[in-house]
PDB file of C-alpha atoms in Angstrom:
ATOM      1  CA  UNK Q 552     160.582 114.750  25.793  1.00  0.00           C
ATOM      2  CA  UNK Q 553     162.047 116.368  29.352  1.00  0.00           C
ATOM      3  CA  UNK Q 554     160.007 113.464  30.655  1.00  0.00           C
ATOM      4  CA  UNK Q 555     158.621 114.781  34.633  1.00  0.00           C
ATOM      5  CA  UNK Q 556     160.120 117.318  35.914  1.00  0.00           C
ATOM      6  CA  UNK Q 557     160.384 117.982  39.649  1.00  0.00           C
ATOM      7  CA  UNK Q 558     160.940 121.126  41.812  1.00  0.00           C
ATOM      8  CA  UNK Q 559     162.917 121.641  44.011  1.00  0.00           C
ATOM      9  CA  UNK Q 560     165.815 118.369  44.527  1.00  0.00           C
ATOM     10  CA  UNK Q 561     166.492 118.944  47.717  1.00  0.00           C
ATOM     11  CA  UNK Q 562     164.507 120.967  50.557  1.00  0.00           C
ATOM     12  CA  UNK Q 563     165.505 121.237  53.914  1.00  0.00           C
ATOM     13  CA  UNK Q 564     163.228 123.780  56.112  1.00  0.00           C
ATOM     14  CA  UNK Q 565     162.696 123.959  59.735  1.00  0.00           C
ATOM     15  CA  UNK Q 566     159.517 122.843  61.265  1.00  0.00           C
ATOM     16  CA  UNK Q 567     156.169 125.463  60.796  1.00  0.00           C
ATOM     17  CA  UNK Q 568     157.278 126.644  57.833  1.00  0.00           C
ATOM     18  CA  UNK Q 569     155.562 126.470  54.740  1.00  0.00           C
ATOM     19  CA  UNK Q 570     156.514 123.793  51.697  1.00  0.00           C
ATOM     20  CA  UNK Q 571     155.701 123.865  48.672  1.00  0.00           C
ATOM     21  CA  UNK Q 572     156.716 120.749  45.703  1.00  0.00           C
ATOM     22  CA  UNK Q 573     156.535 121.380  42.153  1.00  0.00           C
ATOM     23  CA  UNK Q 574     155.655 118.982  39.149  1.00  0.00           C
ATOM     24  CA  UNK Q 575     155.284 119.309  35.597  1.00  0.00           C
ATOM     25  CA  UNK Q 576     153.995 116.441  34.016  1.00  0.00           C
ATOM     26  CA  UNK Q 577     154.617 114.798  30.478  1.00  0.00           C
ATOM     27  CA  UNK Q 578     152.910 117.366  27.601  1.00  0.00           C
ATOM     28  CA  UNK Q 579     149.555 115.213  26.701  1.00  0.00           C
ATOM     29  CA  UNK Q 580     149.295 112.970  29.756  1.00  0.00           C
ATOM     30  CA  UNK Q 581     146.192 113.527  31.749  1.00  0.00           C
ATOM     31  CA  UNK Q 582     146.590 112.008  34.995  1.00  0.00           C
ATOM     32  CA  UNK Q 583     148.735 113.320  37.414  1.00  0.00           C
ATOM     33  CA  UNK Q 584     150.110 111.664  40.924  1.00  0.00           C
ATOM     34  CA  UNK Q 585     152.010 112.395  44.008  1.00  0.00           C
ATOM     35  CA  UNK Q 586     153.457 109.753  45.647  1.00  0.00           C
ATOM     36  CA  UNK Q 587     155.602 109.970  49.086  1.00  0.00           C
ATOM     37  CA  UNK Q 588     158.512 107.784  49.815  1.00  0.00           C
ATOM     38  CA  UNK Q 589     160.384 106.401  53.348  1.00  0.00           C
ATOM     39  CA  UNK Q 590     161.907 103.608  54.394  1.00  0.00           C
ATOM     40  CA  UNK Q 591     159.048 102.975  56.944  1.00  0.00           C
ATOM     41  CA  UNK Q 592     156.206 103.076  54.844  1.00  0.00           C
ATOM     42  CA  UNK Q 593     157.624 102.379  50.989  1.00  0.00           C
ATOM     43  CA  UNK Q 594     155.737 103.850  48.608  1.00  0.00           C
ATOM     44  CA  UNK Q 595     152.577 105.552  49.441  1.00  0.00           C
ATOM     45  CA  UNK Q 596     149.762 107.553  47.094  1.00  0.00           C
ATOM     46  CA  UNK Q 597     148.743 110.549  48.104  1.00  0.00           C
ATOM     47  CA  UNK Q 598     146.616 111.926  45.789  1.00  0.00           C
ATOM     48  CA  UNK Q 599     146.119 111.783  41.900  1.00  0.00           C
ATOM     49  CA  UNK Q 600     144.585 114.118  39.096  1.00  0.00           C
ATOM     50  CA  UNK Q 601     142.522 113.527  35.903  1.00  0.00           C
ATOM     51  CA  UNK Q 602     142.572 116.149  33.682  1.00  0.00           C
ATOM     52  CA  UNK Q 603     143.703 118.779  36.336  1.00  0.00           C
ATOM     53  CA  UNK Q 604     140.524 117.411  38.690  1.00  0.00           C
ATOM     54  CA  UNK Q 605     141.301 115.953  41.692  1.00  0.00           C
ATOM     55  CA  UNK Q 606     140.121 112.155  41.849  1.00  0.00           C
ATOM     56  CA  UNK Q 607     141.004 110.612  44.693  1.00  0.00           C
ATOM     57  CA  UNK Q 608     142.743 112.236  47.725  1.00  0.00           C
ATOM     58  CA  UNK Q 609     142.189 109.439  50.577  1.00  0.00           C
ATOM     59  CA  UNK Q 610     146.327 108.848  50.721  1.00  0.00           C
ATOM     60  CA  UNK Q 611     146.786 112.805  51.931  1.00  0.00           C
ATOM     61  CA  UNK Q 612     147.530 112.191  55.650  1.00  0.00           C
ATOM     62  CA  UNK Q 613     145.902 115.020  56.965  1.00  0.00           C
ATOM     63  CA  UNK Q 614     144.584 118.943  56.295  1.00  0.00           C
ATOM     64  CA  UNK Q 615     148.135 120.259  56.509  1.00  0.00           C
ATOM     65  CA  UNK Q 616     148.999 118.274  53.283  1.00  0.00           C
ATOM     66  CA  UNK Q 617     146.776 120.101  50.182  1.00  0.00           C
ATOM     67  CA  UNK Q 618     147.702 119.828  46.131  1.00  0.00           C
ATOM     68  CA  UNK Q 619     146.585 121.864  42.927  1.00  0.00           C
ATOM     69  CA  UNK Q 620     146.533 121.593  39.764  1.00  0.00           C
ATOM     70  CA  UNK Q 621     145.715 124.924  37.878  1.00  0.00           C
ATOM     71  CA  UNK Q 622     146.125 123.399  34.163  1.00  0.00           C
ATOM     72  CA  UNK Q 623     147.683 120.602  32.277  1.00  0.00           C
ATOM     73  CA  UNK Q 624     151.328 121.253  32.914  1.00  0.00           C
ATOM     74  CA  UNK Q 625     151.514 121.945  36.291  1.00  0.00           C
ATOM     75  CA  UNK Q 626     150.825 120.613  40.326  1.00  0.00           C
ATOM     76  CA  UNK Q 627     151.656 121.694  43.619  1.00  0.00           C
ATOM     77  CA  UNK Q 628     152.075 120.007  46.669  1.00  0.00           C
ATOM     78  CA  UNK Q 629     152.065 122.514  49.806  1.00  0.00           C
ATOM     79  CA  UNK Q 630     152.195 121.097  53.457  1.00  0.00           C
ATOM     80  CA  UNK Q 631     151.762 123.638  55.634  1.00  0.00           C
ATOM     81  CA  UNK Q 632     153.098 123.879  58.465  1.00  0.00           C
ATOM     82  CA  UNK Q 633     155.756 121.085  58.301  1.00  0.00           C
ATOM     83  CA  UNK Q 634     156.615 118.272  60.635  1.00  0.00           C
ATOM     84  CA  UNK Q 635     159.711 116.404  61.223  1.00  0.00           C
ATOM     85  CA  UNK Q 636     157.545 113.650  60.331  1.00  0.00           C
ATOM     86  CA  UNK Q 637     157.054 114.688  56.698  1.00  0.00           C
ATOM     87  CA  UNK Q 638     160.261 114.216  55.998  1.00  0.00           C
ATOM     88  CA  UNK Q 639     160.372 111.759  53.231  1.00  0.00           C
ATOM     89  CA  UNK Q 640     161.201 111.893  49.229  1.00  0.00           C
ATOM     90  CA  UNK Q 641     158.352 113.320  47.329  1.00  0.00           C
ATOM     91  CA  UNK Q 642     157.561 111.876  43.310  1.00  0.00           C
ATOM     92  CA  UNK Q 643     155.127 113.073  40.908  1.00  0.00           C
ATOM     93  CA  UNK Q 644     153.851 110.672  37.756  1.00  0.00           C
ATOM     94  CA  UNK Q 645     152.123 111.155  35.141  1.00  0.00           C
ATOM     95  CA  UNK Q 646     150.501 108.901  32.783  1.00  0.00           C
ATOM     96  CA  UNK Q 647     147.890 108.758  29.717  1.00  0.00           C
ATOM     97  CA  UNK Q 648     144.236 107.851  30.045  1.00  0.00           C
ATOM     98  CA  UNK Q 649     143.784 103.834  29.253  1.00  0.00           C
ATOM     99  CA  UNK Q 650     147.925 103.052  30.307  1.00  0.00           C
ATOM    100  CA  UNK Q 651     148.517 101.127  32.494  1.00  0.00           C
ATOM    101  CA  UNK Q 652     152.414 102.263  32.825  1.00  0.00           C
ATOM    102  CA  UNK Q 653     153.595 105.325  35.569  1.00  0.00           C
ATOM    103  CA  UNK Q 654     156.374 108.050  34.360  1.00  0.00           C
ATOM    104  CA  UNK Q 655     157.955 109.053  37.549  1.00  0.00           C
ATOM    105  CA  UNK Q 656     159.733 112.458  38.356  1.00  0.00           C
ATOM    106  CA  UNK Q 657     163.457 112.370  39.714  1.00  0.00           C
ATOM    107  CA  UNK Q 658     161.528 113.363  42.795  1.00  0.00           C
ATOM    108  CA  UNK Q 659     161.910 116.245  45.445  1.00  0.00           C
ATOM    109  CA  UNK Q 660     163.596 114.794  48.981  1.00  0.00           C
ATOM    110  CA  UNK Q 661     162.525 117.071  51.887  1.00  0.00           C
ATOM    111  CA  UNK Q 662     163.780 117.375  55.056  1.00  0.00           C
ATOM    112  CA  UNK Q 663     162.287 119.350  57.737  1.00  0.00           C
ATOM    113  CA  UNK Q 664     164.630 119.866  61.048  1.00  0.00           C
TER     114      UNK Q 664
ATOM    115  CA  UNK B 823     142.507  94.063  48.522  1.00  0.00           C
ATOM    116  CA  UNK B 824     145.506  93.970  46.127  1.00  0.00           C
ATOM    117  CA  UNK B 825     149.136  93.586  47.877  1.00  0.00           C
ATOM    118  CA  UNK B 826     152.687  93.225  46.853  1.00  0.00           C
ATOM    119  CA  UNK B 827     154.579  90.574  48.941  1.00  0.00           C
ATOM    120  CA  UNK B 828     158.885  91.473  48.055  1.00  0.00           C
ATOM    121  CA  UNK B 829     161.548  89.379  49.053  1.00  0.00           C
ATOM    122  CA  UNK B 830     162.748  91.433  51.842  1.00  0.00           C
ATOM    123  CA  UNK B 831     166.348  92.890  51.031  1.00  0.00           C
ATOM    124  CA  UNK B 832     169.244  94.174  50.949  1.00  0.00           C
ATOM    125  CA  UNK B 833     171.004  92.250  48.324  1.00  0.00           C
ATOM    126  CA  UNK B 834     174.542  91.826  47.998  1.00  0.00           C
ATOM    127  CA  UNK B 835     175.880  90.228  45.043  1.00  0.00           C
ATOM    128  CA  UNK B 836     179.213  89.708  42.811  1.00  0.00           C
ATOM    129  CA  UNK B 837     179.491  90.781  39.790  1.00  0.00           C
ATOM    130  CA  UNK B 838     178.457  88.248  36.935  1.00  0.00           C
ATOM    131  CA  UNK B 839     176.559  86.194  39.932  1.00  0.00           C
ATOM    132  CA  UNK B 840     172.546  85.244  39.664  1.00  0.00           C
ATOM    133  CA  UNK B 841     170.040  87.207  40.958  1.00  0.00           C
ATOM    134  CA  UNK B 842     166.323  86.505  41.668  1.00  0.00           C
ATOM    135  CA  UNK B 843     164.387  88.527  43.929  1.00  0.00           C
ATOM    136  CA  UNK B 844     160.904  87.056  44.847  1.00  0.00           C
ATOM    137  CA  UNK B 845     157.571  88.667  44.240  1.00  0.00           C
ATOM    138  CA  UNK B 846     154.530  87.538  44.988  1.00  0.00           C
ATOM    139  CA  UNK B 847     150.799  88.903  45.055  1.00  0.00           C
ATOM    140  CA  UNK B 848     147.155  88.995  45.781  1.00  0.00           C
ATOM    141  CA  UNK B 849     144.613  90.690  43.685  1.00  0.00           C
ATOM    142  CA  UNK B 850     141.195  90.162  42.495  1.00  0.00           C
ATOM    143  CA  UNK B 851     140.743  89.725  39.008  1.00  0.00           C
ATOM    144  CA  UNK B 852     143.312  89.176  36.576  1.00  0.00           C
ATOM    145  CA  UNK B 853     146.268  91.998  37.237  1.00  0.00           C
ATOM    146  CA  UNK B 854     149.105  93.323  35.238  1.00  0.00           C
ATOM    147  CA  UNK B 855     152.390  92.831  36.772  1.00  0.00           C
ATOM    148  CA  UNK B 856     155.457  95.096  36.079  1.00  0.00           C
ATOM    149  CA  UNK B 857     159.065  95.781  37.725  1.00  0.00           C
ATOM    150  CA  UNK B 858     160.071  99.289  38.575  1.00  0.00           C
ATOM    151  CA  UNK B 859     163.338 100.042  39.106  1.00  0.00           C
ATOM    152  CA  UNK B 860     164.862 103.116  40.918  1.00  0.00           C
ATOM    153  CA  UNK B 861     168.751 104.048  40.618  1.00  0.00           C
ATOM    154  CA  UNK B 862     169.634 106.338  43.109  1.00  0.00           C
ATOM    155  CA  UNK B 863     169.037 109.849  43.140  1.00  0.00           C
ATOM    156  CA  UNK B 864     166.022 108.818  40.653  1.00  0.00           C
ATOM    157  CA  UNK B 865     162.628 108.084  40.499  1.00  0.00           C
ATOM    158  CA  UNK B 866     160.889 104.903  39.533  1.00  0.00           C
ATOM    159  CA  UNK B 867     161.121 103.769  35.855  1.00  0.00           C
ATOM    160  CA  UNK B 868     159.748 101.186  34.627  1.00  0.00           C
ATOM    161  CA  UNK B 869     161.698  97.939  33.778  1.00  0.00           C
ATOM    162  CA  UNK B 870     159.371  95.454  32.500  1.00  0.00           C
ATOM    163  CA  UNK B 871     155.865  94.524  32.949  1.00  0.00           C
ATOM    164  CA  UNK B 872     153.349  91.260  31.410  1.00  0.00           C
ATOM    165  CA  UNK B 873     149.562  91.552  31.115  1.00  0.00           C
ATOM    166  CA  UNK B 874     148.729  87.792  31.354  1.00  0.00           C
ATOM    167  CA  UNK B 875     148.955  84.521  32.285  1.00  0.00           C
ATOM    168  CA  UNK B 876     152.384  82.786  31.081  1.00  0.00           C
ATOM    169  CA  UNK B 877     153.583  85.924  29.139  1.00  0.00           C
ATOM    170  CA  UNK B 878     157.419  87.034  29.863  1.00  0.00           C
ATOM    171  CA  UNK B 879     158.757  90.415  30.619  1.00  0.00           C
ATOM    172  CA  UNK B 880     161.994  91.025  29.556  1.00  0.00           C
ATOM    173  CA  UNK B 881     164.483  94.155  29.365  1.00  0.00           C
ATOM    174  CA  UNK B 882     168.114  94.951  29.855  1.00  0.00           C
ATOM    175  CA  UNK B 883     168.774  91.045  30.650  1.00  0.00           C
ATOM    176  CA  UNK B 884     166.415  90.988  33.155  1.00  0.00           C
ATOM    177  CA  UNK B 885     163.257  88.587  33.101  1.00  0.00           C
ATOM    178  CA  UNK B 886     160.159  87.805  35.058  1.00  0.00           C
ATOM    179  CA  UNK B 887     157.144  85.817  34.280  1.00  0.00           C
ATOM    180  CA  UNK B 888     153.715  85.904  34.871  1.00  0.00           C
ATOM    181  CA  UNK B 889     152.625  82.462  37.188  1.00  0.00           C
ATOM    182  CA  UNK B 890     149.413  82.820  37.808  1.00  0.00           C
ATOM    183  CA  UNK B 891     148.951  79.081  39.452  1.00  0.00           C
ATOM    184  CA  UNK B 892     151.515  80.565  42.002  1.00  0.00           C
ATOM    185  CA  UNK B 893     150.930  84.055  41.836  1.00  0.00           C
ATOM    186  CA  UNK B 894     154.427  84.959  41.586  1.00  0.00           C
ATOM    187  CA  UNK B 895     156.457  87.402  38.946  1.00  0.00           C
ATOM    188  CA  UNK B 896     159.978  86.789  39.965  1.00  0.00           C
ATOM    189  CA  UNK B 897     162.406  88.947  38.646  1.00  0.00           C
ATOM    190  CA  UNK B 898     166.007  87.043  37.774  1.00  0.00           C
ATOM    191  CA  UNK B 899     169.125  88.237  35.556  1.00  0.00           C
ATOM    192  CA  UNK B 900     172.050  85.764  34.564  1.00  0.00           C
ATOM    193  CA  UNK B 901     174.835  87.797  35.539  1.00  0.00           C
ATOM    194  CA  UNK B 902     174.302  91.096  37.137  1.00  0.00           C
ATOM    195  CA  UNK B 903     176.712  94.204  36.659  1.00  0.00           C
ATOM    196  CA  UNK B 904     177.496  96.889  39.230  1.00  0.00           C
ATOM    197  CA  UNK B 905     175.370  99.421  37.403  1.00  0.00           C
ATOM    198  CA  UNK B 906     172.449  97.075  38.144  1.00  0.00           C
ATOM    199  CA  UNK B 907     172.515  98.323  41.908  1.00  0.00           C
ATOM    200  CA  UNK B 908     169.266 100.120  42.396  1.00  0.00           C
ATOM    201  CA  UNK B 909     165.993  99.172  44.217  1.00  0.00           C
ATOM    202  CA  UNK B 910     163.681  97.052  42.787  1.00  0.00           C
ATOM    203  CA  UNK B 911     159.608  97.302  42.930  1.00  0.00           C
ATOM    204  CA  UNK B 912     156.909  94.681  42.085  1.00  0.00           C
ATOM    205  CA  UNK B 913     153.680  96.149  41.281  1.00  0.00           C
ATOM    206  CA  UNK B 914     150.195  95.156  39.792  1.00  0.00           C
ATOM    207  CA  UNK B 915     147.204  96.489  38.567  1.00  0.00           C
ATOM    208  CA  UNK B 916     144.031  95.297  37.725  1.00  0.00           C
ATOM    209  CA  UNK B 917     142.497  98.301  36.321  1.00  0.00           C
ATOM    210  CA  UNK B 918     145.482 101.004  35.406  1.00  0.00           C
ATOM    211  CA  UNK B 919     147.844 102.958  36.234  1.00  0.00           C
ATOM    212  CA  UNK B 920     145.817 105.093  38.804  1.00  0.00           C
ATOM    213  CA  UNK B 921     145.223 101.709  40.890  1.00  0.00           C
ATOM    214  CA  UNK B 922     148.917 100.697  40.899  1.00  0.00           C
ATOM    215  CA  UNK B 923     150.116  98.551  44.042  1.00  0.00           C
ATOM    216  CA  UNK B 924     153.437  98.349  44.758  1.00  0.00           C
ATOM    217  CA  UNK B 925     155.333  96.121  46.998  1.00  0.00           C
ATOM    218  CA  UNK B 926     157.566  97.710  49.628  1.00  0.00           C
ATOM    219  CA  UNK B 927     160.846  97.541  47.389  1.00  0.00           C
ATOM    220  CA  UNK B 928     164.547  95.177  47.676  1.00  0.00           C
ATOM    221  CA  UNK B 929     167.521  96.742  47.456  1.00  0.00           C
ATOM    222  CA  UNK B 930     170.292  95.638  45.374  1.00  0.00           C
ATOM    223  CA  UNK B 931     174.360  96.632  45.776  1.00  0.00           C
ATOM    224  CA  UNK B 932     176.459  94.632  43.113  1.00  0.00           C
ATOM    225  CA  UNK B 933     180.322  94.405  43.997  1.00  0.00           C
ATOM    226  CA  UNK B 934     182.902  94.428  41.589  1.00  0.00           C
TER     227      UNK B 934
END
């Protein structure tokens, strides 16, 4: 098992322009998450997936920040247009319906100048 | 509603020397409690976790144990190595993994 897997590592784009994070989750899990990382705010939820339907998007922090998931083995995180301020380290997870345990992504850092 | 309370860091330790880092929470119900820990350069994985009153997590040499009379799930090792430098996360649930809290993270830097 490749376990999550996260696209791109690294992004660095200048501010306005379009961003879009990658995810494939674990073959047979059926919840999905994005999570954002900084060192101001820790560990925040953005939004999270059951089978491919959004559930609960209150952590998005506003209508530049919008995610898809089209099927079972893949989600998209797009912020558009980018701030400075979303500058952070960006990690999917994915996990099985009744567990109770997270499989993280090696995550995607972004950095927007 | 739930929240993670971390011993703030960073931690510097020798090699071989103790390590506890404090955790302590509030939830309603009766929660889960699990250690993440992330190496750098990677995400979160989990490290250990106990689903009740009393029980013991344990992994790697590392231990933690459920209080529930002080709601605390410290994490300790015996003698910690330089590959155990990483951050460390205390998190609960009381439902599952979409309802995950997680405290705000100490870092760790072992010296040789």
């Amino acid at each position: 098992d490749a376990g999550v897997i996260q696209s791109p590592r690294h992004e660095v784009t200048e501010m306005g322009q379009e961003v879009t994070l990658r995810c494939k989750p674990i073959s047979g899990h059926d919840y999905l998450f994005w999570y954002r990382q900084t060192m101001m705010r820790g560990l925040e939820l953005l939004i999270y997936f059951n089978n491919n339907v959004p559930i609960d998007d209150s952590g998005m922090p506003e209508d530049r920040f919008s995610a898809k998931m089209p099927n079972a083995s893949f989600s998209t995180l797009k912020i558009q247009p980018s701030e400075p301020r979303d500058s952070a380290v960006y990690f999917c997870a994915s996990t099985i319906s009744g567990a109770n345990v997270l499989t993280f992504g090696a995550g995607s850092r972004l950095t927007v100048l | 509603g739930d929240s993670v309370t971390q011993m703030e860091g960073p931690v510097t330790l020798s090699e071989e020397a103790f390590l506890t880092i404090n955790c302590t929470y509030t939830a309603t119900g009766y929660p889960s409690l699990f250690w993440y820990v992330q190496y750098p350069g990677e995400g979160l994985q989990l490290l250990l976790k106990a689903t009740k009153a009393d029980d013991k997590g344990s992994n790697k040499g590392f231990e933690a144990t459920y209080r529930k009379e002080t709601t605390s799930f410290h994490l300790e090792k015996g003698s910690v190595q330089v590959s155990d430098s990483a951050v460390y996360f205390c998190a609960l649930t009381t439902r599952s993994a979409r309802q995950l809290t997680f405290g705000s993270g100490t870092q760790l830097t072992v010296l040789p």
